[in-house]
Amino acid sequence: MSTHASESPTGRIEHDPVAYEAVNALMALKKSELYSSLWSSCDALRGGMDASQYKDYVLSLLFIKYISDKFDGQPFSPIKIPTGASFKAMIALKGKPDIGDQINKKVIAPLAAANQQLSQSDFPDFNDAVKLGDGKEKVERLTNLVAIFESRSLDFSKNRADGDDILGDAYEYLTRHFATESGKSKGQFYTPAEVSRIMAQILGIRDAKTSSDTTVYDPTCGSGSLLLKVSDEANTEVSLYGQEKDGTTSGLARMNMILHNNPTAIIHQGNTLADPKCKDGDALKTFDYVVANPPFSDKRWTTGLDPLNDPHERFTSFGVPPAKQGDYAYLLHIVRSLRSTGTGACILPHGVLFRGNAEAEIRRNLIRKGYIKGIIGLPANLFYGTGIPACIVVIDKRGAAARRGVFMVDASDGYMKEGPKNRLRSQDIHKIVDVFIRQQELPGYAKMVGFEEIERNEFNLNLPRYIDGRQAEDIQDIAGHLQGGIPVADVDSLAAYWAVCPGLRKTLFAANRPGYVDLAVDKADIKTTIYEHAEFAAFIDQMNGHFDHWRKRAAAKLRKLAPGAKPKQVIAELSENLLAHYTDRPLIDPYDVYQHLMDYWADEMQDDVYQIAAEGWKAEAYRILVKDKKGKEKDKGWACDLVPKPLIVARYFADEQAAIDRLRAELENVSAQQTELEEEHGGDEGLLSELDRINKQTVTARLKEIAGDGESADEAKVLKQWLKLSDKEAKLKKQIKDAEPELDAAAYAKYPELTENNVKALIVDDKWLSAIDTAVHGELERISQSLTQRIKELAERYETPMPQLSRHVEELEAKVNRHLQRIGFPVEESVLMEAGT
């Protein structure tokens, strides 16, 4: 990234005030750092306000900053910014006693009046004394909040890279964190992005022919994340419609649509069941795609509605849901809102799959109609408003008449822990979508269940009835415990390994008796035997070659990155290629390999690609200048985010670094000798006991004190040895102290000499692909470790038969009793006889 600074002849960067702020406050605009710093700054100002309320102010300011940067002064823009109603006007109000009132009147009111898709009720009251405090407290809080968004790192005028929306992603990041902070029942405005992605992808909109006439609807849209994920999946622009009961949240949704470049999306406010706003005349409007995450088991769903006299006939053909369980009310609204060829997906609690009475009747009618295409069971504790497990019910009217079963997926075990919640990983999402789209049956995970089987189960759709996802029990073999020997059945269970290395099995095990084997090598040698076996070594070599083949192809593509590249498309193509490359390979799970790449992308690579997409292959080092409390500038060294110093050193100064490493190793050795000498001769009677503290000054003084004293010869010898080591230590430290700045300066001076090809080699080969290579090789290590651990576990389990254990216990008991008798503790004769004495 350009530092906006000039380099002086001495190699230091000289800054004017603007350049100083640009380098030290902004540096490279990293998405991850932008989000986290924005959250930390806003959260620090929240005070005692509930996160569910404070989010309205933060997200509204984020929205105003964005549209000001993007559209202020731009003719024919989708959002009109009236003169004096931009974010600049808010900056001018900082510190003024009526800042809140002026934001309402001079910024928000004109914005709402000038744009049909906005209303003043979409924004919170910036003059609310109850929430923001009164007098000085309110002024300081709003002034500081505006200052956060005034940062140069939040200049969004050029932040889009053809579909990669830093601001929209920041909005999603903040929304997720506010949902986490808001607690039970207040996180309903947000559907976890991972679940939204699954729903968007299983609809199949990516492979469909879409246009602006294609319609997508969310009847309980919250902040709009589900709608936006479906829009992202479509190959063309589609028309988005939503309705949200909560007025503030519907305002957030409208802002979110604009932030994600969907300014024409129509978001209504109101109760969808009692007063649906999306209509054609008096009838419900129908859509190509419908998605929803309605409130779970809504007990007030009938408020304002008489289900028996519903003007839209949503319950006529299927039945009326229970008065205190509104789940099927929302699902039937979706069914009614779909066109005859439409597809929908709805998040519901697991209870809808098996609860009886009225819900059982509705479920039966939906199944018989063929409307339920599939069910996906999700892990528990994913959602912010509840910890109960949920499922996705997929409704598909196209081909319903010919449907003869329901495709079921039990994905309840695929997740990672993140704080108090569970979260789906990239690999979990991909596997769910792959299996569902392909209708691929996997034992313990996915199954097509015919209507006949469902009917035999009285139309109960509870997933455990059809899919046994339990881990196979590790059975203890009684005969093995009594007579010794590892059961052949346990060895057979490792068939995937023996298919790759059939000779390894013969090397590791020897025959015992029918049905049992013994370990043929020492337990300590299991790992070495596996690693050194010719078949396993050949497998590792083959897998290394397999990765190298992908690495060469990936390197060639990555080197072609240029300004204007689409980072999300880059990682999509790269990850899909890697996943396909490892599909059907033995022992290794391709989704695990895929996850390693996605983790690295999230942690580091995406920031690099975004920077390259914005500025090209520029590796510019910058000085880290920090101002102390007095305003004096201090140089804290230098850095380069894109090409860190270790990469430069490893490629261009390996010999110099090796020399420093040797000095450090020698220094550690000398320090260890010195410590050992002090420990050996320390203590009250040691040769160094006369010294209160051990340092060069005290040791030298003691040597002078005992000079010529024959009785102190041994002490003198130790003291001289300590001084020799101390001098050597000081010399080594001096050499390191001289060598390190020299290497640092050489590395810093190397950056201006780098060609574009040099930078590409450093980033693509030495940084990105090297990190991915290490992660994939770690996966191979995990495979071998799993085999080693299992074999060791089996060997230890059956190495000592029960009779031998019993005899050993008797021997130990006898020893204890004899000892008790020797020390005079009375032991009955019968006990001694039983113990064999």
PDB file of N, CA, C and O in Angstrom, residues 337-398:
ATOM      1  N   SER A 337     -47.128 -18.488  -0.609  1.00  0.00           N
ATOM      2  CA  SER A 337     -46.450 -17.378  -1.282  1.00  0.00           C
ATOM      3  C   SER A 337     -45.545 -17.839  -2.424  1.00  0.00           C
ATOM      4  O   SER A 337     -44.914 -17.008  -3.072  1.00  0.00           O
ATOM      5  N   LEU A 338     -45.467 -19.150  -2.652  1.00  0.00           N
ATOM      6  CA  LEU A 338     -44.621 -19.674  -3.726  1.00  0.00           C
ATOM      7  C   LEU A 338     -45.427 -19.866  -5.011  1.00  0.00           C
ATOM      8  O   LEU A 338     -46.585 -20.320  -4.980  1.00  0.00           O
ATOM      9  N   ARG A 339     -44.795 -19.547  -6.122  1.00  0.00           N
ATOM     10  CA  ARG A 339     -45.400 -19.855  -7.413  1.00  0.00           C
ATOM     11  C   ARG A 339     -45.439 -21.365  -7.602  1.00  0.00           C
ATOM     12  O   ARG A 339     -44.813 -22.122  -6.854  1.00  0.00           O
ATOM     13  N   SER A 340     -46.121 -21.806  -8.632  1.00  0.00           N
ATOM     14  CA  SER A 340     -46.282 -23.241  -8.863  1.00  0.00           C
ATOM     15  C   SER A 340     -44.959 -23.936  -9.145  1.00  0.00           C
ATOM     16  O   SER A 340     -44.843 -25.161  -9.021  1.00  0.00           O
ATOM     17  N   THR A 341     -43.941 -23.151  -9.517  1.00  0.00           N
ATOM     18  CA  THR A 341     -42.612 -23.724  -9.761  1.00  0.00           C
ATOM     19  C   THR A 341     -41.606 -23.206  -8.734  1.00  0.00           C
ATOM     20  O   THR A 341     -40.395 -23.303  -8.943  1.00  0.00           O
ATOM     21  N   GLY A 342     -42.105 -22.647  -7.636  1.00  0.00           N
ATOM     22  CA  GLY A 342     -41.234 -21.996  -6.666  1.00  0.00           C
ATOM     23  C   GLY A 342     -40.573 -22.944  -5.680  1.00  0.00           C
ATOM     24  O   GLY A 342     -41.026 -24.067  -5.449  1.00  0.00           O
ATOM     25  N   THR A 343     -39.485 -22.437  -5.068  1.00  0.00           N
ATOM     26  CA  THR A 343     -38.726 -23.195  -4.069  1.00  0.00           C
ATOM     27  C   THR A 343     -38.542 -22.337  -2.835  1.00  0.00           C
ATOM     28  O   THR A 343     -38.257 -21.135  -2.940  1.00  0.00           O
ATOM     29  N   GLY A 344     -38.691 -22.932  -1.671  1.00  0.00           N
ATOM     30  CA  GLY A 344     -38.529 -22.190  -0.428  1.00  0.00           C
ATOM     31  C   GLY A 344     -37.726 -22.965   0.594  1.00  0.00           C
ATOM     32  O   GLY A 344     -37.579 -24.191   0.505  1.00  0.00           O
ATOM     33  N   ALA A 345     -37.184 -22.251   1.576  1.00  0.00           N
ATOM     34  CA  ALA A 345     -36.443 -22.874   2.674  1.00  0.00           C
ATOM     35  C   ALA A 345     -36.731 -22.096   3.943  1.00  0.00           C
ATOM     36  O   ALA A 345     -36.667 -20.865   3.951  1.00  0.00           O
ATOM     37  N   CYS A 346     -37.058 -22.823   4.999  1.00  0.00           N
ATOM     38  CA  CYS A 346     -37.470 -22.176   6.247  1.00  0.00           C
ATOM     39  C   CYS A 346     -36.777 -22.835   7.431  1.00  0.00           C
ATOM     40  O   CYS A 346     -36.715 -24.068   7.521  1.00  0.00           O
ATOM     41  N   ILE A 347     -36.248 -22.015   8.341  1.00  0.00           N
ATOM     42  CA  ILE A 347     -35.627 -22.514   9.558  1.00  0.00           C
ATOM     43  C   ILE A 347     -36.701 -22.678  10.620  1.00  0.00           C
ATOM     44  O   ILE A 347     -37.436 -21.733  10.927  1.00  0.00           O
ATOM     45  N   LEU A 348     -36.793 -23.877  11.175  1.00  0.00           N
ATOM     46  CA  LEU A 348     -37.817 -24.174  12.182  1.00  0.00           C
ATOM     47  C   LEU A 348     -37.221 -25.040  13.281  1.00  0.00           C
ATOM     48  O   LEU A 348     -36.229 -25.749  13.055  1.00  0.00           O
ATOM     49  N   PRO A 349     -37.803 -25.016  14.485  1.00  0.00           N
ATOM     50  CA  PRO A 349     -37.317 -25.916  15.542  1.00  0.00           C
ATOM     51  C   PRO A 349     -37.617 -27.367  15.193  1.00  0.00           C
ATOM     52  O   PRO A 349     -38.559 -27.654  14.440  1.00  0.00           O
ATOM     53  N   HIS A 350     -36.843 -28.278  15.742  1.00  0.00           N
ATOM     54  CA  HIS A 350     -36.992 -29.695  15.413  1.00  0.00           C
ATOM     55  C   HIS A 350     -38.377 -30.241  15.746  1.00  0.00           C
ATOM     56  O   HIS A 350     -38.810 -31.245  15.169  1.00  0.00           O
ATOM     57  N   GLY A 351     -39.069 -29.575  16.658  1.00  0.00           N
ATOM     58  CA  GLY A 351     -40.383 -30.070  17.054  1.00  0.00           C
ATOM     59  C   GLY A 351     -41.361 -30.203  15.911  1.00  0.00           C
ATOM     60  O   GLY A 351     -42.271 -31.043  15.954  1.00  0.00           O
ATOM     61  N   VAL A 352     -41.210 -29.397  14.861  1.00  0.00           N
ATOM     62  CA  VAL A 352     -42.151 -29.472  13.729  1.00  0.00           C
ATOM     63  C   VAL A 352     -42.058 -30.820  13.028  1.00  0.00           C
ATOM     64  O   VAL A 352     -42.969 -31.203  12.285  1.00  0.00           O
ATOM     65  N   LEU A 353     -40.974 -31.553  13.257  1.00  0.00           N
ATOM     66  CA  LEU A 353     -40.785 -32.829  12.571  1.00  0.00           C
ATOM     67  C   LEU A 353     -41.557 -33.967  13.229  1.00  0.00           C
ATOM     68  O   LEU A 353     -41.826 -34.985  12.571  1.00  0.00           O
ATOM     69  N   PHE A 354     -41.913 -33.806  14.499  1.00  0.00           N
ATOM     70  CA  PHE A 354     -42.511 -34.956  15.188  1.00  0.00           C
ATOM     71  C   PHE A 354     -43.691 -34.624  16.096  1.00  0.00           C
ATOM     72  O   PHE A 354     -44.358 -35.534  16.600  1.00  0.00           O
ATOM     73  N   ARG A 355     -43.968 -33.335  16.350  1.00  0.00           N
ATOM     74  CA  ARG A 355     -45.083 -33.031  17.249  1.00  0.00           C
ATOM     75  C   ARG A 355     -46.400 -33.522  16.656  1.00  0.00           C
ATOM     76  O   ARG A 355     -46.573 -33.556  15.433  1.00  0.00           O
ATOM     77  N   GLY A 356     -47.345 -33.886  17.531  1.00  0.00           N
ATOM     78  CA  GLY A 356     -48.584 -34.509  17.091  1.00  0.00           C
ATOM     79  C   GLY A 356     -49.749 -33.557  16.939  1.00  0.00           C
ATOM     80  O   GLY A 356     -49.591 -32.353  16.797  1.00  0.00           O
ATOM     81  N   ASN A 357     -50.949 -34.153  16.947  1.00  0.00           N
ATOM     82  CA  ASN A 357     -52.224 -33.426  16.871  1.00  0.00           C
ATOM     83  C   ASN A 357     -52.314 -32.584  15.596  1.00  0.00           C
ATOM     84  O   ASN A 357     -52.081 -33.088  14.506  1.00  0.00           O
ATOM     85  N   ALA A 358     -52.619 -31.284  15.738  1.00  0.00           N
ATOM     86  CA  ALA A 358     -52.839 -30.455  14.549  1.00  0.00           C
ATOM     87  C   ALA A 358     -51.597 -30.393  13.665  1.00  0.00           C
ATOM     88  O   ALA A 358     -51.695 -30.410  12.433  1.00  0.00           O
ATOM     89  N   GLU A 359     -50.439 -30.339  14.285  1.00  0.00           N
ATOM     90  CA  GLU A 359     -49.199 -30.254  13.494  1.00  0.00           C
ATOM     91  C   GLU A 359     -48.939 -31.552  12.737  1.00  0.00           C
ATOM     92  O   GLU A 359     -48.416 -31.536  11.620  1.00  0.00           O
ATOM     93  N   ALA A 360     -49.308 -32.682  13.320  1.00  0.00           N
ATOM     94  CA  ALA A 360     -49.144 -33.963  12.629  1.00  0.00           C
ATOM     95  C   ALA A 360     -50.016 -33.999  11.376  1.00  0.00           C
ATOM     96  O   ALA A 360     -49.603 -34.524  10.323  1.00  0.00           O
ATOM     97  N   GLU A 361     -51.211 -33.442  11.467  1.00  0.00           N
ATOM     98  CA  GLU A 361     -52.116 -33.415  10.316  1.00  0.00           C
ATOM     99  C   GLU A 361     -51.548 -32.519   9.211  1.00  0.00           C
ATOM    100  O   GLU A 361     -51.582 -32.866   8.026  1.00  0.00           O
ATOM    101  N   ILE A 362     -51.044 -31.356   9.586  1.00  0.00           N
ATOM    102  CA  ILE A 362     -50.445 -30.454   8.589  1.00  0.00           C
ATOM    103  C   ILE A 362     -49.256 -31.137   7.922  1.00  0.00           C
ATOM    104  O   ILE A 362     -49.088 -31.081   6.691  1.00  0.00           O
ATOM    105  N   ARG A 363     -48.413 -31.777   8.727  1.00  0.00           N
ATOM    106  CA  ARG A 363     -47.226 -32.464   8.200  1.00  0.00           C
ATOM    107  C   ARG A 363     -47.634 -33.560   7.213  1.00  0.00           C
ATOM    108  O   ARG A 363     -47.035 -33.705   6.130  1.00  0.00           O
ATOM    109  N   ARG A 364     -48.671 -34.316   7.571  1.00  0.00           N
ATOM    110  CA  ARG A 364     -49.161 -35.386   6.694  1.00  0.00           C
ATOM    111  C   ARG A 364     -49.635 -34.813   5.356  1.00  0.00           C
ATOM    112  O   ARG A 364     -49.303 -35.343   4.282  1.00  0.00           O
ATOM    113  N   ASN A 365     -50.362 -33.727   5.414  1.00  0.00           N
ATOM    114  CA  ASN A 365     -50.890 -33.133   4.179  1.00  0.00           C
ATOM    115  C   ASN A 365     -49.784 -32.570   3.289  1.00  0.00           C
ATOM    116  O   ASN A 365     -49.835 -32.692   2.056  1.00  0.00           O
ATOM    117  N   LEU A 366     -48.763 -31.960   3.913  1.00  0.00           N
ATOM    118  CA  LEU A 366     -47.644 -31.425   3.136  1.00  0.00           C
ATOM    119  C   LEU A 366     -46.862 -32.545   2.451  1.00  0.00           C
ATOM    120  O   LEU A 366     -46.451 -32.418   1.292  1.00  0.00           O
ATOM    121  N   ILE A 367     -46.666 -33.650   3.180  1.00  0.00           N
ATOM    122  CA  ILE A 367     -45.915 -34.779   2.612  1.00  0.00           C
ATOM    123  C   ILE A 367     -46.704 -35.407   1.459  1.00  0.00           C
ATOM    124  O   ILE A 367     -46.147 -35.685   0.379  1.00  0.00           O
ATOM    125  N   ARG A 368     -47.977 -35.633   1.691  1.00  0.00           N
ATOM    126  CA  ARG A 368     -48.799 -36.243   0.642  1.00  0.00           C
ATOM    127  C   ARG A 368     -48.895 -35.363  -0.605  1.00  0.00           C
ATOM    128  O   ARG A 368     -48.998 -35.852  -1.725  1.00  0.00           O
ATOM    129  N   LYS A 369     -48.810 -34.069  -0.396  1.00  0.00           N
ATOM    130  CA  LYS A 369     -48.847 -33.142  -1.524  1.00  0.00           C
ATOM    131  C   LYS A 369     -47.517 -33.133  -2.273  1.00  0.00           C
ATOM    132  O   LYS A 369     -47.434 -32.662  -3.414  1.00  0.00           O
ATOM    133  N   GLY A 370     -46.460 -33.681  -1.637  1.00  0.00           N
ATOM    134  CA  GLY A 370     -45.142 -33.726  -2.264  1.00  0.00           C
ATOM    135  C   GLY A 370     -44.373 -32.437  -2.163  1.00  0.00           C
ATOM    136  O   GLY A 370     -43.365 -32.246  -2.852  1.00  0.00           O
ATOM    137  N   TYR A 371     -44.819 -31.523  -1.290  1.00  0.00           N
ATOM    138  CA  TYR A 371     -44.188 -30.211  -1.219  1.00  0.00           C
ATOM    139  C   TYR A 371     -42.845 -30.227  -0.473  1.00  0.00           C
ATOM    140  O   TYR A 371     -41.971 -29.406  -0.727  1.00  0.00           O
ATOM    141  N   ILE A 372     -42.671 -31.137   0.478  1.00  0.00           N
ATOM    142  CA  ILE A 372     -41.431 -31.164   1.260  1.00  0.00           C
ATOM    143  C   ILE A 372     -40.369 -31.938   0.478  1.00  0.00           C
ATOM    144  O   ILE A 372     -40.433 -33.158   0.351  1.00  0.00           O
ATOM    145  N   LYS A 373     -39.406 -31.211  -0.026  1.00  0.00           N
ATOM    146  CA  LYS A 373     -38.316 -31.841  -0.783  1.00  0.00           C
ATOM    147  C   LYS A 373     -37.269 -32.433   0.146  1.00  0.00           C
ATOM    148  O   LYS A 373     -36.710 -33.493  -0.125  1.00  0.00           O
ATOM    149  N   GLY A 374     -36.954 -31.730   1.223  1.00  0.00           N
ATOM    150  CA  GLY A 374     -35.905 -32.213   2.107  1.00  0.00           C
ATOM    151  C   GLY A 374     -35.909 -31.550   3.459  1.00  0.00           C
ATOM    152  O   GLY A 374     -36.584 -30.538   3.686  1.00  0.00           O
ATOM    153  N   ILE A 375     -35.148 -32.150   4.374  1.00  0.00           N
ATOM    154  CA  ILE A 375     -34.994 -31.638   5.735  1.00  0.00           C
ATOM    155  C   ILE A 375     -33.519 -31.729   6.088  1.00  0.00           C
ATOM    156  O   ILE A 375     -32.887 -32.768   5.873  1.00  0.00           O
ATOM    157  N   ILE A 376     -32.985 -30.651   6.619  1.00  0.00           N
ATOM    158  CA  ILE A 376     -31.578 -30.621   7.040  1.00  0.00           C
ATOM    159  C   ILE A 376     -31.532 -30.318   8.525  1.00  0.00           C
ATOM    160  O   ILE A 376     -31.945 -29.238   8.972  1.00  0.00           O
ATOM    161  N   GLY A 377     -31.059 -31.275   9.304  1.00  0.00           N
ATOM    162  CA  GLY A 377     -30.920 -31.068  10.746  1.00  0.00           C
ATOM    163  C   GLY A 377     -29.625 -30.341  11.056  1.00  0.00           C
ATOM    164  O   GLY A 377     -28.546 -30.758  10.633  1.00  0.00           O
ATOM    165  N   LEU A 378     -29.703 -29.250  11.800  1.00  0.00           N
ATOM    166  CA  LEU A 378     -28.542 -28.421  12.124  1.00  0.00           C
ATOM    167  C   LEU A 378     -28.075 -28.665  13.562  1.00  0.00           C
ATOM    168  O   LEU A 378     -28.834 -29.184  14.389  1.00  0.00           O
ATOM    169  N   PRO A 379     -26.844 -28.299  13.882  1.00  0.00           N
ATOM    170  CA  PRO A 379     -26.368 -28.437  15.262  1.00  0.00           C
ATOM    171  C   PRO A 379     -27.158 -27.552  16.219  1.00  0.00           C
ATOM    172  O   PRO A 379     -27.736 -26.530  15.823  1.00  0.00           O
ATOM    173  N   ALA A 380     -27.168 -27.925  17.472  1.00  0.00           N
ATOM    174  CA  ALA A 380     -27.799 -27.092  18.498  1.00  0.00           C
ATOM    175  C   ALA A 380     -26.968 -25.840  18.743  1.00  0.00           C
ATOM    176  O   ALA A 380     -25.797 -25.756  18.366  1.00  0.00           O
ATOM    177  N   ASN A 381     -27.588 -24.846  19.352  1.00  0.00           N
ATOM    178  CA  ASN A 381     -26.899 -23.648  19.836  1.00  0.00           C
ATOM    179  C   ASN A 381     -26.241 -22.823  18.728  1.00  0.00           C
ATOM    180  O   ASN A 381     -25.202 -22.212  18.935  1.00  0.00           O
ATOM    181  N   LEU A 382     -26.853 -22.786  17.554  1.00  0.00           N
ATOM    182  CA  LEU A 382     -26.342 -21.961  16.455  1.00  0.00           C
ATOM    183  C   LEU A 382     -26.918 -20.553  16.495  1.00  0.00           C
ATOM    184  O   LEU A 382     -26.249 -19.597  16.102  1.00  0.00           O
ATOM    185  N   PHE A 383     -28.152 -20.438  16.957  1.00  0.00           N
ATOM    186  CA  PHE A 383     -28.886 -19.178  16.825  1.00  0.00           C
ATOM    187  C   PHE A 383     -28.785 -18.347  18.102  1.00  0.00           C
ATOM    188  O   PHE A 383     -28.653 -18.875  19.201  1.00  0.00           O
ATOM    189  N   TYR A 384     -28.888 -17.043  17.937  1.00  0.00           N
ATOM    190  CA  TYR A 384     -28.649 -16.131  19.047  1.00  0.00           C
ATOM    191  C   TYR A 384     -29.837 -16.030  19.996  1.00  0.00           C
ATOM    192  O   TYR A 384     -29.674 -15.704  21.151  1.00  0.00           O
ATOM    193  N   GLY A 385     -31.019 -16.323  19.528  1.00  0.00           N
ATOM    194  CA  GLY A 385     -32.181 -16.196  20.387  1.00  0.00           C
ATOM    195  C   GLY A 385     -32.509 -17.457  21.165  1.00  0.00           C
ATOM    196  O   GLY A 385     -33.344 -17.429  22.061  1.00  0.00           O
ATOM    197  N   THR A 386     -31.856 -18.576  20.836  1.00  0.00           N
ATOM    198  CA  THR A 386     -32.192 -19.844  21.465  1.00  0.00           C
ATOM    199  C   THR A 386     -31.029 -20.810  21.327  1.00  0.00           C
ATOM    200  O   THR A 386     -30.200 -20.678  20.429  1.00  0.00           O
ATOM    201  N   GLY A 387     -30.984 -21.798  22.212  1.00  0.00           N
ATOM    202  CA  GLY A 387     -29.947 -22.821  22.120  1.00  0.00           C
ATOM    203  C   GLY A 387     -30.454 -24.126  21.556  1.00  0.00           C
ATOM    204  O   GLY A 387     -29.691 -25.071  21.368  1.00  0.00           O
ATOM    205  N   ILE A 388     -31.772 -24.216  21.264  1.00  0.00           N
ATOM    206  CA  ILE A 388     -32.331 -25.489  20.807  1.00  0.00           C
ATOM    207  C   ILE A 388     -31.907 -25.767  19.373  1.00  0.00           C
ATOM    208  O   ILE A 388     -31.658 -24.851  18.591  1.00  0.00           O
ATOM    209  N   PRO A 389     -31.826 -27.047  19.007  1.00  0.00           N
ATOM    210  CA  PRO A 389     -31.458 -27.384  17.628  1.00  0.00           C
ATOM    211  C   PRO A 389     -32.591 -27.028  16.665  1.00  0.00           C
ATOM    212  O   PRO A 389     -33.765 -27.060  17.028  1.00  0.00           O
ATOM    213  N   ALA A 390     -32.203 -26.687  15.460  1.00  0.00           N
ATOM    214  CA  ALA A 390     -33.182 -26.308  14.447  1.00  0.00           C
ATOM    215  C   ALA A 390     -32.944 -27.120  13.187  1.00  0.00           C
ATOM    216  O   ALA A 390     -31.944 -27.840  13.060  1.00  0.00           O
ATOM    217  N   CYS A 391     -33.861 -27.009  12.265  1.00  0.00           N
ATOM    218  CA  CYS A 391     -33.721 -27.703  10.983  1.00  0.00           C
ATOM    219  C   CYS A 391     -34.142 -26.748   9.869  1.00  0.00           C
ATOM    220  O   CYS A 391     -34.811 -25.733  10.111  1.00  0.00           O
ATOM    221  N   ILE A 392     -33.723 -27.061   8.676  1.00  0.00           N
ATOM    222  CA  ILE A 392     -34.167 -26.333   7.491  1.00  0.00           C
ATOM    223  C   ILE A 392     -35.149 -27.228   6.751  1.00  0.00           C
ATOM    224  O   ILE A 392     -34.805 -28.355   6.370  1.00  0.00           O
ATOM    225  N   VAL A 393     -36.361 -26.750   6.569  1.00  0.00           N
ATOM    226  CA  VAL A 393     -37.362 -27.480   5.792  1.00  0.00           C
ATOM    227  C   VAL A 393     -37.376 -26.872   4.395  1.00  0.00           C
ATOM    228  O   VAL A 393     -37.583 -25.666   4.239  1.00  0.00           O
ATOM    229  N   VAL A 394     -37.128 -27.718   3.393  1.00  0.00           N
ATOM    230  CA  VAL A 394     -37.056 -27.245   2.008  1.00  0.00           C
ATOM    231  C   VAL A 394     -38.361 -27.575   1.297  1.00  0.00           C
ATOM    232  O   VAL A 394     -38.765 -28.749   1.239  1.00  0.00           O
ATOM    233  N   ILE A 395     -39.033 -26.552   0.808  1.00  0.00           N
ATOM    234  CA  ILE A 395     -40.294 -26.706   0.081  1.00  0.00           C
ATOM    235  C   ILE A 395     -40.017 -26.499  -1.411  1.00  0.00           C
ATOM    236  O   ILE A 395     -39.383 -25.525  -1.797  1.00  0.00           O
ATOM    237  N   ASP A 396     -40.481 -27.432  -2.225  1.00  0.00           N
ATOM    238  CA  ASP A 396     -40.261 -27.327  -3.674  1.00  0.00           C
ATOM    239  C   ASP A 396     -41.537 -27.755  -4.396  1.00  0.00           C
ATOM    240  O   ASP A 396     -41.910 -28.926  -4.374  1.00  0.00           O
ATOM    241  N   LYS A 397     -42.209 -26.793  -5.016  1.00  0.00           N
ATOM    242  CA  LYS A 397     -43.454 -27.120  -5.720  1.00  0.00           C
ATOM    243  C   LYS A 397     -43.197 -27.742  -7.091  1.00  0.00           C
ATOM    244  O   LYS A 397     -44.042 -28.487  -7.603  1.00  0.00           O
ATOM    245  N   ARG A 398     -42.037 -27.413  -7.675  1.00  0.00           N
ATOM    246  CA  ARG A 398     -41.735 -27.984  -8.988  1.00  0.00           C
ATOM    247  C   ARG A 398     -41.557 -29.498  -8.855  1.00  0.00           C
ATOM    248  O   ARG A 398     -40.747 -29.980  -8.080  1.00  0.00           O
TER     249      ARG A 398
END
